[in-house]
GROMACS .gro file of C-alpha atoms in nm:
model
  212
    1MET     CA    1  -2.133   1.952  -1.313
    2GLN     CA    2  -2.197   1.589  -1.484
    3ASP     CA    3  -2.526   1.402  -1.341
    4LEU     CA    4  -2.284   1.240  -1.136
    5ALA     CA    5  -2.456   0.922  -1.054
    6SER     CA    6  -2.513   0.859  -1.485
    7ILE     CA    7  -2.147   0.773  -1.488
    8ARG     CA    8  -2.078   0.332  -1.475
    9ARG     CA    9  -1.920   0.140  -1.729
   10GLU     CA   10  -1.968  -0.166  -1.709
   11TYR     CA   11  -1.651  -0.411  -1.652
   12SER     CA   12  -1.645  -0.752  -1.873
   13GLN     CA   13  -1.249  -0.815  -1.849
   14ASP     CA   14  -1.241  -1.111  -1.718
   15LYS     CA   15  -1.488  -1.378  -1.437
   16LEU     CA   16  -1.288  -1.481  -1.185
   17SER     CA   17  -1.361  -1.864  -0.990
   18ARG     CA   18  -1.186  -2.101  -0.710
   19ASP     CA   19  -1.028  -2.291  -1.035
   20LYS     CA   20  -0.846  -2.015  -1.089
   21LEU     CA   21  -0.713  -1.911  -0.784
   22ALA     CA   22  -0.341  -2.080  -0.598
   23ASP     CA   23  -0.434  -2.200  -0.312
   24ASP     CA   24  -0.149  -2.004  -0.135
   25PRO     CA   25  -0.279  -1.551  -0.088
   26PHE     CA   26   0.009  -1.485  -0.190
   27LEU     CA   27   0.071  -1.680  -0.480
   28GLN     CA   28  -0.255  -1.516  -0.617
   29PHE     CA   29  -0.099  -1.147  -0.547
   30ASP     CA   30   0.189  -1.199  -0.720
   31ALA     CA   31   0.065  -1.315  -1.034
   32TRP     CA   32  -0.224  -0.975  -1.087
   33LEU     CA   33   0.084  -0.770  -0.954
   34LYS     CA   34   0.268  -0.884  -1.213
   35GLN     CA   35   0.019  -0.914  -1.479
   36ALA     CA   36  -0.029  -0.508  -1.304
   37ILE     CA   37   0.276  -0.453  -1.436
   38ASP     CA   38   0.273  -0.592  -1.785
   39ALA     CA   39  -0.032  -0.398  -1.901
   40GLY     CA   40   0.182  -0.090  -1.791
   41LEU     CA   41  -0.117   0.016  -1.512
   42PRO     CA   42   0.035   0.354  -1.424
   43ASP     CA   43   0.218   0.318  -1.052
   44PRO     CA   44   0.074  -0.030  -1.039
   45THR     CA   45   0.186  -0.105  -0.713
   46ALA     CA   46   0.033   0.224  -0.537
   47MET     CA   47  -0.204   0.086  -0.214
   48THR     CA   48  -0.398   0.316  -0.026
   49VAL     CA   49  -0.326   0.245   0.318
   50ALA     CA   50  -0.544   0.335   0.605
   51THR     CA   51  -0.473   0.333   0.982
   52VAL     CA   52  -0.723   0.429   1.320
   53ASP     CA   53  -0.674   0.726   1.595
   54THR     CA   54  -0.736   0.769   1.910
   55GLN     CA   55  -1.066   0.886   1.809
   56GLY     CA   56  -1.195   0.609   1.663
   57GLN     CA   57  -1.148   0.828   1.323
   58PRO     CA   58  -0.971   0.610   1.030
   59SER     CA   59  -0.799   0.804   0.795
   60GLN     CA   60  -0.608   0.695   0.431
   61ARG     CA   61  -0.305   0.768   0.244
   62ILE     CA   62  -0.153   0.583  -0.114
   63VAL     CA   63   0.191   0.500  -0.064
   64LEU     CA   64   0.455   0.208  -0.273
   65LEU     CA   65   0.404  -0.119  -0.164
   66LYS     CA   66   0.839  -0.186  -0.110
   67ASP     CA   67   0.849  -0.546  -0.095
   68VAL     CA   68   0.587  -0.872  -0.073
   69SER     CA   69   0.650  -1.243  -0.021
   70ALA     CA   70   0.519  -1.495   0.297
   71GLY     CA   71   0.584  -1.244   0.527
   72GLY     CA   72   0.356  -0.983   0.443
   73PHE     CA   73   0.349  -0.634   0.280
   74VAL     CA   74   0.659  -0.451   0.289
   75PHE     CA   75   0.610   0.022   0.375
   76TYR     CA   76   0.852   0.247   0.511
   77THR     CA   77   0.779   0.583   0.655
   78ASN     CA   78   0.860   0.901   0.848
   79THR     CA   79   0.754   0.757   1.193
   80GLY     CA   80   0.608   1.040   1.380
   81SER     CA   81   0.407   1.087   1.066
   82ARG     CA   82  -0.010   1.049   1.119
   83LYS     CA   83   0.026   0.676   0.954
   84ALA     CA   84   0.276   0.588   1.167
   85GLN     CA   85   0.142   0.730   1.485
   86GLU     CA   86  -0.190   0.587   1.420
   87LEU     CA   87  -0.015   0.289   1.427
   88ALA     CA   88   0.149   0.292   1.733
   89HIS     CA   89  -0.201   0.293   1.909
   90ASN     CA   90  -0.411   0.035   1.695
   91PRO     CA   91  -0.166  -0.120   1.476
   92LYS     CA   92  -0.441  -0.329   1.280
   93VAL     CA   93  -0.438  -0.195   0.919
   94SER     CA   94  -0.580  -0.266   0.575
   95LEU     CA   95  -0.465  -0.210   0.261
   96HIS     CA   96  -0.552  -0.164  -0.135
   97PHE     CA   97  -0.427  -0.247  -0.450
   98PRO     CA   98  -0.666  -0.022  -0.760
   99TRP     CA   99  -0.555  -0.162  -0.978
  100HIS     CA  100  -0.926  -0.059  -1.223
  101PHE     CA  101  -0.846  -0.100  -1.613
  102LEU     CA  102  -0.807  -0.440  -1.568
  103GLU     CA  103  -1.127  -0.369  -1.381
  104ARG     CA  104  -0.954  -0.536  -1.085
  105GLN     CA  105  -0.868  -0.526  -0.688
  106VAL     CA  106  -0.691  -0.586  -0.465
  107SER     CA  107  -0.833  -0.530   0.016
  108VAL     CA  108  -0.577  -0.660   0.325
  109ARG     CA  109  -0.684  -0.685   0.669
  110GLY     CA  110  -0.469  -0.777   0.967
  111SER     CA  111  -0.113  -0.584   1.217
  112VAL     CA  112   0.190  -0.398   1.198
  113GLU     CA  113   0.522  -0.559   1.261
  114LYS     CA  114   0.793  -0.314   1.284
  115LEU     CA  115   1.134  -0.393   1.029
  116SER     CA  116   1.449  -0.383   1.164
  117VAL     CA  117   1.694  -0.160   1.155
  118ALA     CA  118   1.874  -0.345   0.878
  119GLU     CA  119   1.603  -0.386   0.691
  120VAL     CA  120   1.558  -0.026   0.648
  121ALA     CA  121   1.882   0.098   0.647
  122LYS     CA  122   1.915  -0.183   0.331
  123TYR     CA  123   1.634   0.036   0.102
  124PHE     CA  124   1.677   0.398   0.246
  125LEU     CA  125   2.067   0.268   0.122
  126SER     CA  126   1.907   0.228  -0.215
  127ARG     CA  127   1.665   0.542  -0.235
  128PRO     CA  128   1.755   0.872  -0.492
  129ARG     CA  129   1.956   1.028  -0.302
  130GLU     CA  130   1.757   1.377  -0.347
  131SER     CA  131   1.458   1.114  -0.158
  132GLN     CA  132   1.652   1.051   0.121
  133LEU     CA  133   1.719   1.395   0.104
  134ALA     CA  134   1.396   1.502   0.146
  135ALA     CA  135   1.321   1.241   0.408
  136TRP     CA  136   1.577   1.426   0.683
  137ALA     CA  137   1.355   1.780   0.521
  138SER     CA  138   1.008   1.702   0.634
  139GLN     CA  139   0.888   1.645   0.902
  140GLN     CA  140   0.551   1.433   0.825
  141SER     CA  141   0.192   1.587   0.875
  142HIS     CA  142   0.358   1.832   1.041
  143PRO     CA  143   0.216   2.178   0.943
  144ILE     CA  144   0.446   2.437   0.762
  145SER     CA  145   0.334   2.750   0.704
  146SER     CA  146   0.463   2.771   0.330
  147ARG     CA  147   0.570   2.574  -0.014
  148GLN     CA  148   0.904   2.762  -0.036
  149LEU     CA  149   1.012   2.764   0.372
  150LEU     CA  150   1.005   2.425   0.216
  151LEU     CA  151   1.275   2.426  -0.054
  152GLU     CA  152   1.411   2.604   0.207
  153LYS     CA  153   1.536   2.371   0.471
  154PHE     CA  154   1.518   2.126   0.129
  155ALA     CA  155   1.887   2.283   0.030
  156GLN     CA  156   2.009   2.318   0.394
  157ILE     CA  157   2.000   1.899   0.451
  158LYS     CA  158   2.132   1.873   0.119
  159ARG     CA  159   2.458   2.169   0.243
  160LYS     CA  160   2.509   1.966   0.511
  161PHE     CA  161   2.482   1.596   0.323
  162ASN     CA  162   2.755   1.674   0.020
  163GLN     CA  163   3.012   1.495   0.107
  164GLY     CA  164   2.933   1.076   0.102
  165ASP     CA  165   2.588   0.868   0.195
  166VAL     CA  166   2.321   0.997   0.387
  167PRO     CA  167   2.268   0.824   0.753
  168LEU     CA  168   1.943   0.739   0.816
  169PRO     CA  169   1.740   0.893   0.989
  170ASP     CA  170   1.610   0.735   1.373
  171PHE     CA  171   1.261   0.902   1.271
  172TRP     CA  172   1.275   0.706   0.925
  173GLY     CA  173   1.094   0.353   0.900
  174GLY     CA  174   0.903   0.070   0.812
  175TYR     CA  175   0.649  -0.178   0.798
  176ARG     CA  176   0.498  -0.518   0.773
  177VAL     CA  177   0.153  -0.542   0.759
  178ILE     CA  178   0.143  -0.951   0.841
  179PRO     CA  179  -0.271  -1.017   0.713
  180SER     CA  180  -0.530  -1.250   0.826
  181HIS     CA  181  -0.769  -1.201   0.478
  182ILE     CA  182  -0.681  -1.145   0.188
  183GLU     CA  183  -0.923  -1.020  -0.086
  184PHE     CA  184  -0.960  -1.021  -0.494
  185TRP     CA  185  -1.217  -0.840  -0.674
  186GLN     CA  186  -1.260  -0.871  -1.071
  187GLY     CA  187  -1.550  -0.731  -1.222
  188GLY     CA  188  -1.849  -0.939  -1.324
  189GLU     CA  189  -2.129  -0.761  -1.562
  190HIS     CA  190  -2.422  -0.627  -1.421
  191ARG     CA  191  -2.266  -0.517  -1.084
  192LEU     CA  192  -2.230  -0.915  -1.087
  193HIS     CA  193  -1.926  -0.935  -0.981
  194ASP     CA  194  -1.663  -1.183  -0.804
  195ARG     CA  195  -1.485  -1.215  -0.538
  196PHE     CA  196  -1.289  -1.459  -0.278
  197VAL     CA  197  -1.136  -1.405   0.035
  198TYR     CA  198  -0.862  -1.626   0.163
  199SER     CA  199  -0.855  -1.634   0.576
  200ARG     CA  200  -0.587  -1.742   0.747
  201GLN     CA  201  -0.667  -2.035   0.970
  202GLY     CA  202  -0.347  -2.156   1.149
  203GLN     CA  203  -0.049  -2.165   0.887
  204ASP     CA  204  -0.345  -2.233   0.636
  205TRP     CA  205  -0.601  -2.015   0.454
  206GLN     CA  206  -0.956  -2.113   0.379
  207ILE     CA  207  -1.102  -1.971   0.043
  208GLU     CA  208  -1.466  -1.837   0.027
  209ARG     CA  209  -1.639  -1.712  -0.199
  210LEU     CA  210  -1.812  -1.403  -0.120
  211MET     CA  211  -2.157  -1.263  -0.289
  212PRO     CA  212  -2.099  -0.911  -0.480
   0.00000   0.00000   0.00000
């Protein structure tokens, strides 16, 4: 195997300074997300979601951001999944957006609130039909003996709902991550990266530069 310690590159695409930042972190995030989309990055809305179990063991997985506003960052999942069970125990969560090709990262710390049934249903009905059926077929995070068994369950669900709309499963929901901190990271030469963190102070945001 190649010497992993020797794999590195310099980051020199851009610099980040306080006068480039919006006063509102959501405006800054929207600008960076738009640039990631416009740059043709694969899966620009992909984000790592980190949760912690009852033993203090963190776990991570990648999901897709489905909405962002001044209220927070939204994603959807099976409520029987590991992440949902861990969020039920501890609502604190972190997100990470890895936009490597732009030499940028955004990390978010905060806590979640559950979305209303109306919000979840609106999004669920907008999904492709096959994705709706897959939500019914999968007991997310539970063991299964083979892929073939999963495909058989999917086929059964497809036959069951072969007419009309696919109903919203009662075990499927959504979360809004309400941030307390949002950090923007821009790669810099010689590992002298630019980092700025927005910290919530009541209704306002405090902005600080962090050392790399």
